Coordinates of C-alpha atoms (C1' of nucleotides) in Angstrom, one line a residue:
Chain T
M10 CA -0.2 -0.1 -0.3
A11 CA 3.0 2.3 0.9
Y12 CA 5.5 3.4 -1.6
H13 CA 8.8 4.2 -0.8
F14 CA 11.7 5.7 -3.3
A15 CA 15.1 5.6 -2.5
P16 CA 17.0 8.5 -2.1
I17 CA 17.8 10.0 -5.4
K18 CA 20.9 10.2 -6.7
L19 CA 22.9 13.1 -7.5
D20 CA 25.5 12.2 -10.0
D21 CA 24.6 13.4 -12.8
R22 CA 24.0 17.0 -14.2
G23 CA 20.9 16.6 -15.2
H24 CA 18.3 18.7 -13.4
I25 CA 16.7 16.6 -10.5
R26 CA 13.0 17.3 -11.2
D27 CA 13.3 15.1 -14.7
S28 CA 15.0 12.1 -12.1
V29 CA 12.0 12.7 -10.2
F30 CA 9.6 12.8 -13.5
A31 CA 11.3 9.7 -15.2
I32 CA 11.2 7.8 -11.3
L33 CA 7.4 8.7 -10.9
R34 CA 6.6 7.4 -14.4
N35 CA 7.7 4.6 -14.6
A36 CA 6.4 3.2 -10.7
I37 CA 2.6 4.6 -11.9
L38 CA 3.4 2.9 -15.6
D39 CA 5.2 -0.7 -13.8
K40 CA 1.6 0.0 -11.0
K41 CA 4.4 0.3 -8.5
L42 CA 2.0 3.0 -7.6
E43 CA -1.8 2.3 -7.3
P44 CA -4.6 4.0 -8.7
G45 CA -6.0 5.8 -6.2
Q46 CA -3.0 6.0 -4.3
K47 CA -2.4 9.8 -2.4
L48 CA 1.0 11.4 -3.8
V49 CA 2.1 13.5 -1.0
E50 CA 5.4 15.7 -2.0
R51 CA 6.7 16.3 1.6
T52 CA 6.8 12.6 1.7
I53 CA 8.3 12.0 -1.0
A54 CA 10.6 14.8 -1.2
E55 CA 11.9 13.0 2.3
Q56 CA 12.6 9.6 1.0
L57 CA 13.9 10.9 -2.1
G58 CA 16.5 13.2 -0.2
I59 CA 15.6 15.8 -2.0
S60 CA 13.2 19.1 -1.2
R61 CA 9.8 20.2 -2.4
T62 CA 10.5 22.0 -5.1
P63 CA 11.2 19.4 -7.4
V64 CA 9.3 16.9 -6.3
R65 CA 6.0 19.4 -7.2
E66 CA 7.6 20.1 -10.5
A67 CA 7.4 16.8 -11.8
I68 CA 4.1 15.7 -10.0
N69 CA 2.7 18.5 -12.2
Q70 CA 4.0 17.5 -15.5
L71 CA 2.8 14.1 -14.5
V72 CA -0.7 16.1 -13.8
L73 CA -0.5 17.4 -17.7
E74 CA 0.1 13.7 -19.3
R75 CA -3.1 12.8 -16.6
L76 CA -1.1 9.6 -15.0
V77 CA -1.9 11.8 -11.9
T78 CA -5.6 13.4 -11.4
H79 CA -5.0 17.2 -8.8
I80 CA -8.4 16.7 -6.8
P81 CA -8.5 20.2 -5.0
R82 CA -8.0 20.5 -1.1
K83 CA -7.4 16.5 -1.4
G84 CA -4.0 16.5 -3.2
V85 CA -2.7 14.1 -6.2
V86 CA -4.0 10.3 -6.7
V87 CA -2.9 8.2 -8.9
S88 CA -5.3 7.6 -12.1
G89 CA -6.7 4.6 -13.1
F90 CA -6.6 3.5 -16.6
S91 CA -9.8 2.3 -17.5
K92 CA -10.7 0.4 -20.5
A93 CA -12.4 3.0 -22.3
D94 CA -8.9 5.3 -21.4
I95 CA -6.8 2.6 -23.3
I96 CA -9.2 2.3 -26.4
E97 CA -9.6 5.8 -26.3
I98 CA -5.4 6.0 -26.1
L99 CA -5.2 3.3 -28.4
A100 CA -7.6 5.5 -31.2
I101 CA -5.3 8.5 -30.7
R102 CA -2.5 6.6 -31.8
T103 CA -4.4 5.2 -34.7
S104 CA -5.1 8.7 -36.6
L105 CA -1.6 9.8 -35.7
E106 CA 0.4 7.4 -36.7
A107 CA -2.0 7.4 -40.3
L108 CA -1.3 11.0 -40.2
I109 CA 2.5 10.6 -39.9
C110 CA 2.7 8.3 -42.4
S111 CA 0.9 9.9 -44.7
I112 CA 3.3 13.2 -44.0
A113 CA 6.2 10.7 -44.4
A114 CA 5.6 10.0 -47.6
T115 CA 5.9 13.3 -48.9
K116 CA 9.1 13.8 -47.1
I117 CA 11.0 10.3 -46.7
K118 CA 14.6 9.8 -48.2
P119 CA 15.8 6.5 -50.1
R120 CA 18.5 5.7 -47.1
D121 CA 15.3 5.5 -44.5
L122 CA 13.6 3.6 -47.0
K123 CA 16.3 0.9 -47.2
R124 CA 16.8 0.6 -43.4
L125 CA 13.1 -0.2 -43.1
E126 CA 13.3 -3.0 -45.7
S127 CA 16.2 -4.0 -43.7
L128 CA 14.3 -4.2 -40.6
A129 CA 11.1 -5.5 -41.8
K130 CA 13.1 -8.2 -42.9
Q131 CA 15.1 -8.4 -39.8
I132 CA 11.6 -8.1 -37.3
T133 CA 10.7 -11.5 -39.7
E134 CA 13.7 -13.0 -38.9
E135 CA 14.1 -12.6 -35.4
H136 CA 10.8 -13.5 -34.6
G137 CA 11.6 -16.2 -36.3
K138 CA 14.3 -17.2 -34.5
G139 CA 12.2 -17.2 -31.0
N140 CA 13.4 -13.6 -30.1
F141 CA 11.0 -11.6 -29.6
K142 CA 12.4 -9.3 -27.0
K143 CA 14.6 -8.0 -29.8
S144 CA 11.9 -8.6 -33.0
N145 CA 9.7 -5.9 -30.7
Q146 CA 13.0 -3.7 -30.4
L147 CA 13.0 -3.7 -34.3
N148 CA 9.6 -3.1 -34.8
D149 CA 9.9 0.1 -32.4
K150 CA 12.9 0.9 -34.8
F151 CA 11.2 0.9 -37.9
H152 CA 8.0 3.1 -36.4
E153 CA 10.4 5.0 -35.0
I154 CA 12.2 5.3 -38.4
I155 CA 8.9 6.8 -39.9
Y156 CA 8.1 9.2 -37.4
K157 CA 11.3 10.8 -38.0
A158 CA 10.9 10.9 -41.6
A159 CA 7.6 13.0 -41.0
E160 CA 9.9 15.9 -39.7
S161 CA 6.5 16.8 -37.5
P162 CA 7.6 17.6 -33.8
R163 CA 4.2 17.6 -32.3
V164 CA 2.9 14.4 -34.0
Y165 CA 6.2 12.6 -33.0
S166 CA 6.2 13.6 -28.9
F167 CA 2.2 12.6 -29.2
L168 CA 3.1 9.5 -30.5
Y169 CA 5.9 8.6 -28.0
T170 CA 4.3 9.6 -25.2
L171 CA 1.5 7.4 -26.3
H172 CA 4.1 4.6 -27.6
E173 CA 4.7 4.7 -23.8
Y174 CA 1.8 4.2 -22.4
I175 CA 1.2 1.9 -24.4
T176 CA 4.2 -0.4 -24.4
K177 CA 5.1 0.4 -20.7
F178 CA 1.7 0.4 -18.4
T179 CA 0.4 -2.4 -19.9
Q180 CA 2.8 -5.1 -20.3
V181 CA 1.8 -7.6 -22.5
A182 CA 4.1 -10.0 -24.2
Y183 CA 2.4 -8.6 -27.1
S184 CA 2.2 -11.1 -29.6
K185 CA -0.6 -12.8 -30.6
P186 CA -0.1 -15.9 -32.5
G187 CA -0.1 -15.3 -36.2
R188 CA -0.1 -11.8 -35.7
W189 CA 3.7 -11.2 -36.8
E190 CA 3.1 -12.8 -40.4
E191 CA 0.6 -10.3 -41.1
V192 CA 2.8 -7.4 -39.4
W193 CA 5.1 -8.6 -41.9
V194 CA 2.2 -8.0 -45.2
E195 CA 1.7 -4.8 -43.7
H196 CA 4.6 -3.9 -43.2
N197 CA 5.8 -4.3 -46.3
E198 CA 2.5 -2.5 -47.7
I199 CA 3.7 0.6 -46.0
I200 CA 7.2 0.4 -47.3
E201 CA 5.2 0.5 -51.0
A202 CA 3.0 2.9 -50.2
L203 CA 6.0 5.3 -48.9
G204 CA 8.0 4.5 -51.6
R205 CA 6.0 5.8 -54.1
H206 CA 5.6 8.7 -51.9
D207 CA 1.6 7.8 -52.1
S208 CA 0.7 9.8 -49.0
S209 CA -3.3 8.7 -49.4
Q210 CA -2.7 4.8 -49.9
A211 CA 0.9 5.3 -46.7
E212 CA -2.6 6.5 -44.9
V213 CA -4.7 3.8 -45.1
V214 CA -2.5 0.8 -44.5
A215 CA -0.9 2.6 -41.8
K216 CA -4.2 3.1 -40.0
R217 CA -5.2 -0.5 -40.5
H218 CA -1.9 -1.6 -39.9
A219 CA -2.5 0.3 -36.3
E220 CA -5.9 -0.7 -35.8
N221 CA -4.9 -4.6 -36.4
S222 CA -2.4 -4.0 -33.5
S223 CA -5.1 -2.5 -31.9
K224 CA -7.4 -5.4 -32.2
A225 CA -4.4 -8.0 -30.8
F226 CA -3.5 -5.8 -28.2
L227 CA -6.9 -5.2 -26.3
Q228 CA -7.2 -9.3 -27.5
M229 CA -4.2 -10.1 -25.6
A230 CA -4.8 -7.8 -22.4
N231 CA -7.7 -8.9 -20.3
W232 CA -8.9 -6.6 -19.1
E233 CA -11.0 -6.8 -15.5
K234 CA -12.1 -3.4 -15.0
D235 CA -14.2 -0.9 -16.4
Chain D
M7 CA 10.5 44.9 -27.4
A8 CA 10.4 45.2 -23.5
Y9 CA 7.4 43.6 -22.6
H10 CA 5.1 44.6 -19.4
F11 CA 2.7 43.1 -17.2
A12 CA 0.3 44.8 -14.4
P13 CA 0.3 43.5 -10.9
I14 CA -1.7 40.5 -10.5
K15 CA -5.1 40.6 -9.4
L16 CA -5.4 38.6 -5.7
D17 CA -9.0 38.9 -5.6
D18 CA -9.8 35.8 -7.0
R19 CA -9.5 32.3 -5.6
G20 CA -7.6 30.3 -8.6
H21 CA -4.3 29.4 -7.9
I22 CA -1.6 32.5 -8.8
R23 CA -0.1 29.9 -11.5
D24 CA -3.1 29.3 -13.2
S25 CA -4.0 33.4 -13.9
V26 CA 0.1 33.7 -14.8
F27 CA -0.1 31.1 -17.4
A28 CA -3.2 32.6 -19.0
I29 CA -1.8 36.0 -18.8
L30 CA 1.8 34.6 -20.5
R31 CA -0.2 32.7 -22.7
N32 CA -2.1 34.8 -24.1
A33 CA 0.8 37.9 -24.6
I34 CA 2.3 35.2 -26.5
L35 CA -0.7 34.3 -28.7
D36 CA -2.0 37.7 -28.9
K37 CA 1.7 38.5 -30.5
K38 CA 2.5 40.9 -27.4
L39 CA 5.2 38.6 -26.8
E40 CA 7.1 38.7 -29.6
P41 CA 9.1 35.5 -31.0
G42 CA 12.8 35.1 -29.8
Q43 CA 11.6 37.4 -27.1
K44 CA 13.3 35.9 -23.4
L45 CA 10.9 35.3 -20.5
V46 CA 13.0 35.9 -16.9
E47 CA 11.2 35.1 -13.7
R48 CA 12.6 37.5 -11.7
T49 CA 11.5 40.1 -14.2
I50 CA 7.9 38.7 -14.8
A51 CA 7.7 37.6 -11.3
E52 CA 8.4 41.5 -9.9
Q53 CA 6.2 42.7 -12.3
L54 CA 3.0 41.4 -11.8
G55 CA 4.1 41.8 -8.0
I56 CA 4.6 37.9 -6.7
S57 CA 7.0 36.0 -6.9
R58 CA 8.6 33.4 -8.8
T59 CA 7.4 30.1 -7.7
P60 CA 3.8 31.2 -9.6
V61 CA 5.6 32.5 -13.0
R62 CA 8.1 29.2 -12.9
E63 CA 5.2 26.7 -12.6
A64 CA 3.3 29.0 -15.4
I65 CA 6.7 28.9 -17.8
N66 CA 6.9 25.1 -17.3
Q67 CA 3.6 24.7 -18.4
L68 CA 4.2 27.0 -21.6
V69 CA 7.3 24.8 -21.9
L70 CA 5.1 21.7 -22.5
E71 CA 2.5 23.6 -24.5
R72 CA 5.6 24.3 -27.1
L73 CA 4.5 27.8 -27.0
V74 CA 8.2 29.2 -25.1
T75 CA 11.5 27.1 -25.9
H76 CA 13.6 26.1 -22.8
I77 CA 17.0 26.8 -24.4
P78 CA 20.3 25.7 -21.6
R79 CA 22.0 28.1 -19.8
K80 CA 20.1 31.0 -21.8
G81 CA 16.6 31.1 -20.4
V82 CA 13.1 30.3 -21.9
V83 CA 12.1 32.5 -25.0
V84 CA 9.0 32.8 -27.5
S85 CA 9.1 30.4 -29.9
G86 CA 7.9 31.5 -33.2
F87 CA 5.4 29.9 -35.1
S88 CA 6.1 28.9 -39.0
K89 CA 3.9 27.9 -41.8
A90 CA 5.0 24.5 -41.1
D91 CA 3.8 24.6 -38.0
I92 CA 0.8 25.8 -38.6
I93 CA 0.1 23.0 -41.4
E94 CA 1.2 20.7 -38.7
I95 CA -1.1 21.5 -36.3
L96 CA -3.9 21.9 -39.1
A97 CA -3.5 17.9 -39.8
I98 CA -3.2 16.9 -36.9
R99 CA -6.4 18.9 -35.9
T100 CA -7.7 17.2 -39.2
S101 CA -7.0 14.2 -37.9
L102 CA -8.4 14.3 -34.4
E103 CA -11.9 15.9 -35.7
A104 CA -12.2 12.8 -37.8
L105 CA -11.4 10.8 -35.0
I106 CA -14.0 12.3 -32.7
C107 CA -16.4 12.7 -35.4
S108 CA -16.3 8.7 -35.9
I109 CA -16.0 8.2 -32.5
A110 CA -19.3 10.8 -31.6
A111 CA -21.3 8.9 -34.4
T112 CA -21.2 5.5 -31.5
K113 CA -22.8 7.7 -28.6
I114 CA -24.6 10.8 -29.6
K115 CA -27.9 11.0 -27.9
P116 CA -30.9 12.7 -29.8
R117 CA -30.7 16.1 -27.8
D118 CA -27.4 16.4 -29.5
L119 CA -28.6 15.9 -32.9
K120 CA -31.5 18.1 -32.3
R121 CA -29.3 20.8 -31.2
L122 CA -26.6 20.5 -33.8
E123 CA -29.4 20.8 -36.4
S124 CA -31.0 23.8 -35.0
L125 CA -27.6 25.4 -34.6
A126 CA -26.6 24.4 -38.4
K127 CA -29.7 26.8 -39.2
Q128 CA -28.7 29.4 -37.0
I129 CA -25.0 29.5 -38.2
T130 CA -26.5 30.0 -41.8
E131 CA -28.8 32.4 -41.0
E132 CA -26.3 35.0 -38.8
H133 CA -23.9 34.7 -41.5
G134 CA -26.5 35.9 -43.9
K135 CA -27.5 38.4 -41.9
G136 CA -23.7 39.5 -41.3
N137 CA -22.7 38.6 -38.0
F138 CA -20.0 37.0 -38.4
K139 CA -18.9 37.4 -35.2
K140 CA -22.0 35.5 -34.1
S141 CA -21.8 32.7 -36.6
N142 CA -18.0 32.4 -35.8
Q143 CA -19.3 31.7 -32.2
L144 CA -22.1 29.4 -32.7
N145 CA -19.5 27.6 -34.9
D146 CA -17.7 26.9 -32.2
K147 CA -20.5 25.6 -30.5
F148 CA -22.0 23.3 -33.0
H149 CA -18.0 21.5 -33.0
E150 CA -18.1 21.8 -29.4
I151 CA -21.4 19.5 -28.8
I152 CA -19.6 16.8 -30.8
Y153 CA -16.7 17.0 -29.1
K154 CA -18.8 16.6 -26.0
A155 CA -20.7 13.9 -27.4
A156 CA -17.7 11.7 -28.0
E157 CA -17.1 11.4 -24.1
S158 CA -12.7 10.9 -25.2
P159 CA -11.1 13.2 -22.8
R160 CA -7.8 13.1 -23.9
V161 CA -9.1 14.3 -27.6
Y162 CA -10.7 16.7 -26.5
S163 CA -8.4 18.8 -24.3
F164 CA -6.5 18.2 -27.2
L165 CA -8.5 19.6 -29.8
Y166 CA -9.9 22.3 -27.4
T167 CA -5.7 23.3 -26.9
L168 CA -5.2 23.1 -31.0
H169 CA -8.5 25.0 -31.6
E170 CA -7.1 27.8 -29.6
Y171 CA -4.1 28.3 -31.2
I172 CA -5.5 28.5 -34.5
T173 CA -8.5 31.0 -34.3
K174 CA -6.1 33.2 -31.1
F175 CA -3.0 33.1 -32.3
T176 CA -3.7 33.5 -36.4
Q177 CA -5.9 36.5 -36.0
V178 CA -7.6 36.1 -38.8
A179 CA -11.0 37.1 -39.9
Y180 CA -12.0 33.5 -40.7
S181 CA -14.5 33.9 -44.0
K182 CA -13.3 33.4 -47.6
P183 CA -16.3 34.1 -49.9
G184 CA -18.3 31.5 -50.2
R185 CA -16.8 29.1 -47.8
W186 CA -20.0 29.2 -45.0
E187 CA -22.3 27.8 -48.1
E188 CA -19.9 25.0 -47.9
V189 CA -19.8 24.9 -44.2
W190 CA -23.3 24.4 -44.3
V191 CA -23.5 21.4 -46.4
E192 CA -20.9 19.4 -44.3
H193 CA -22.0 20.4 -41.5
N194 CA -25.6 18.8 -42.8
E195 CA -23.4 15.7 -44.1
I196 CA -21.9 15.6 -40.7
I197 CA -25.4 15.8 -38.8
E198 CA -26.5 13.1 -41.2
A199 CA -23.6 10.9 -40.5
L200 CA -24.0 11.2 -36.5
G201 CA -28.1 11.1 -37.3
R202 CA -27.3 7.1 -38.9
H203 CA -24.5 6.7 -36.0
D204 CA -22.7 6.0 -39.0
S205 CA -18.9 5.4 -37.9
S206 CA -17.3 5.8 -41.0
Q207 CA -19.3 8.2 -42.6
A208 CA -18.9 10.5 -40.2
E209 CA -15.1 10.7 -40.1
V210 CA -15.0 10.8 -44.1
V211 CA -17.2 14.0 -43.5
A212 CA -15.7 15.2 -40.9
K213 CA -12.4 15.1 -42.7
R214 CA -13.3 16.5 -45.3
H215 CA -14.6 19.8 -43.7
A216 CA -11.2 20.3 -41.1
E217 CA -9.6 19.8 -44.6
N218 CA -11.5 22.6 -46.6
S219 CA -11.4 24.5 -43.6
S220 CA -7.9 24.3 -42.9
K221 CA -7.4 24.4 -47.3
A222 CA -9.8 28.1 -46.5
F223 CA -7.7 29.0 -43.9
L224 CA -4.4 28.7 -45.4
Q225 CA -5.6 30.6 -48.2
M226 CA -7.2 33.4 -46.0
A227 CA -3.6 33.7 -43.6
N228 CA -1.1 35.0 -45.6
W229 CA 2.1 33.5 -44.4
E230 CA 5.9 35.6 -45.1
K231 CA 7.7 33.7 -42.8
D232 CA 9.2 30.5 -43.5
Chain W
dG17 C1' -22.8 8.8 26.0
dC18 C1' -23.2 12.2 22.0
dA19 C1' -22.6 16.4 19.9
dA20 C1' -20.6 20.7 19.4
dG21 C1' -16.7 23.3 19.1
dT22 C1' -12.2 24.5 19.2
dT23 C1' -7.3 23.2 18.3
dA24 C1' -3.8 21.2 16.3
dA25 C1' -1.6 18.2 12.2
dA26 C1' -1.5 17.2 7.5
dT27 C1' -0.8 19.5 3.5
dG28 C1' -0.3 22.4 -0.5
dG29 C1' 0.4 27.5 -2.5
dT30 C1' 3.0 30.6 -2.3
dA31 C1' 7.5 33.7 -0.9
dT32 C1' 11.9 34.2 -0.2
dA33 C1' 16.8 32.5 0.4
dC34 C1' 20.7 30.1 -1.1
dC35 C1' 23.7 28.4 -4.8
dA36 C1' 26.1 27.0 -9.1
dA37 C1' 26.9 27.9 -13.9
dA38 C1' 27.8 31.2 -17.2
dT39 C1' 28.3 35.6 -18.5
dG40 C1' 30.2 39.7 -19.7
dC41 C1' 33.0 43.7 -17.9
dC42 C1' 36.9 45.7 -15.6
dA43 C1' 41.6 45.6 -15.0
dA44 C1' 45.9 44.6 -14.9
dA45 C1' 50.0 42.5 -18.1
dC46 C1' 52.5 41.9 -21.6
Chain C
dG5 C1' 46.1 48.4 -27.3
dT6 C1' 45.0 44.0 -26.8
dT7 C1' 44.9 39.4 -23.9
dT8 C1' 43.8 37.0 -19.9
dG9 C1' 42.2 36.6 -15.7
dG10 C1' 39.4 37.6 -12.0
dC11 C1' 35.2 39.2 -10.1
dA12 C1' 30.6 40.7 -10.0
dT13 C1' 26.1 40.1 -11.9
dT14 C1' 22.5 37.8 -14.2
dT15 C1' 19.6 33.5 -13.9
dG16 C1' 17.9 29.4 -13.3
dG17 C1' 18.1 25.3 -10.0
dT18 C1' 16.9 23.9 -5.5
dA19 C1' 15.6 24.3 -0.2
dT20 C1' 13.8 25.9 2.8
dA21 C1' 10.4 28.9 5.9
dC22 C1' 5.7 30.9 5.8
dC23 C1' 0.7 30.9 5.0
dA24 C1' -4.0 29.1 4.5
dT25 C1' -6.8 25.3 4.5
dT26 C1' -8.8 21.6 5.5
dT27 C1' -9.3 17.9 8.1
dA28 C1' -10.0 15.4 12.5
dA29 C1' -10.1 14.5 16.6
dC30 C1' -10.2 15.9 21.9
dT31 C1' -12.2 18.2 25.0
dT32 C1' -16.2 19.9 26.6
dG33 C1' -21.1 21.1 28.1
dC34 C1' -25.4 19.3 28.2

DNA sequence: GCAAGTTAAATGGTATACCAAATGCCAAAC
DNA sequence: GTTTGGCATTTGGTATACCATTTAACTTGC
C-alpha cells in the first residue's frame, strides 16, 4: 500500500525534476503505485532526500500527462486507466500513426526506405528465431524511422508518449499467434506506399496496421475493470 | 521590445500559477510577446507583484505546450510559429476531428442531434445577416457539442488546445467568400452521418470538413515567414 | 454517552533564501 | 592596444520558511 523511494543519486548533471518525473512515471506505469494512491509532496521529497520543489514540478508534469489527478484540497492521486481509457489511447495512436505516415510519404528519403526494408526483414527473422524481445525492439525502431521522416515534432512527441503508455503501462507480452505474419505483410504495404510517395495509400495502410495492432493488443490484454 | 505586465489581482481564489499561465499564454497568442523574446522569471514576477514560484510553474506549462522554448543556460524564449508549424497543427486537428466525430457517431444522443440541427441553421442565418462574429461563436458551439458527445477526454483536450492556437494565435477574420455555403452543406453531412450512427461515414465527412476549413484558412492567412 | 466547538496536525500554495553555472565587464600585464 | 584572468552580475535550480485551509481528534458541556 505504502510507497517508498530510495534516495536519489545526484551524480548526474541533469535536473532533479526530470529524474523525479522519470521515477514517478515509471512507478505508475509499472504499477508500483496503485491507482487511487495519494502522492504527498513532502513524503516523496523526504524519501528521495531532496526538497519539495523538484517533486512539485515533476508532479505537475504528471498531472498534464493525466497520469495523476489533482483533486482540489485533497492532493494528487494516481489515475486509474480504465478499458475506455486504453481504447481512447489506441484510437488516438491509430489516427496519428495514419497521419504521420501520410506526411512521411511526402518527405521520406531513399536511405530511410532502405533501412525500413532491412528492418522489416530482420523483424520477421528475429521473431522466427524466437527472439521476441529483439523483434519488438526492431519493430519500435521501424516505426521510429517513419516518425522521424515526417519531421513533425508535435505528432512525434504525442506518438512517443502514447507508445510508452501502451507498451509500459500494460505489460502485455505483445504477441498474438499469427500476428507477426500479418505484421510482415503490413510493413511491406507501408514501405511500398512510402516508396511511391503515395500519401493517401500510406495513410490507409498505416491506419489498418495500427487498427490491427490495437485489436491484437486488446485481445491479449484481458481487462477486468471497466 | 520590452514586455511589461500589470500587477496581478489576487481577488480570485484560483491559483496564481493559472492566472500567470493565462496571462503569458494570451500575451504570446496575441503577439504581445514576440518570438525570440526572452522571458525572465524574476522580471515577470516583479512586474506581476508576486514571487518567482508561480511564474516558474506557468512557464513550465508553456514549455510543455511548446509556446516557449527552453534553451539550456539561456533561459526561455517565445517560440515562433512557422508556416510548417501551422500546417502541422491543422493536420493534427483534421485527424483528431475525424476521430472524435467517428466516436461521437456511436454515442450521440437525439437531444444533441437536435441541437446540432438547430445550430447549423442558426449559423447560416447569422452569417446571412452579416453577424460574422456570432456565426463563428455558434460554429464553435457546434463542434463543441460533437466533441463532448464523444466522451473522449484526451481527444477533447487536445482539440481544445489546438482550436485556441488556430483561432487566437492567427487573427484571421476567418471567412473566405463562399466558404460558409460549403460549411452549411458539410455540417448537414456530418449531422446526417451522426444521426445514422455511421462511424466511418462520420469520419469521412468530418475529415473533409476539417480539410476544407484548413485550406480556406491557409488561403486567408498570408504567411510571410518560412 | 453524545454532540458541538476548538485546536492541532497535515498538506498544498506561495514567498524567499541560497547556490552554482555562465556571461560580461574591467583591470592589469604584456 | 590587446589579451587574459578574475570578479561581479545575471539567472535558473533547489531548498526552506511561511501561510491558509482542511481534516480530524479531543475536550467539554449537555
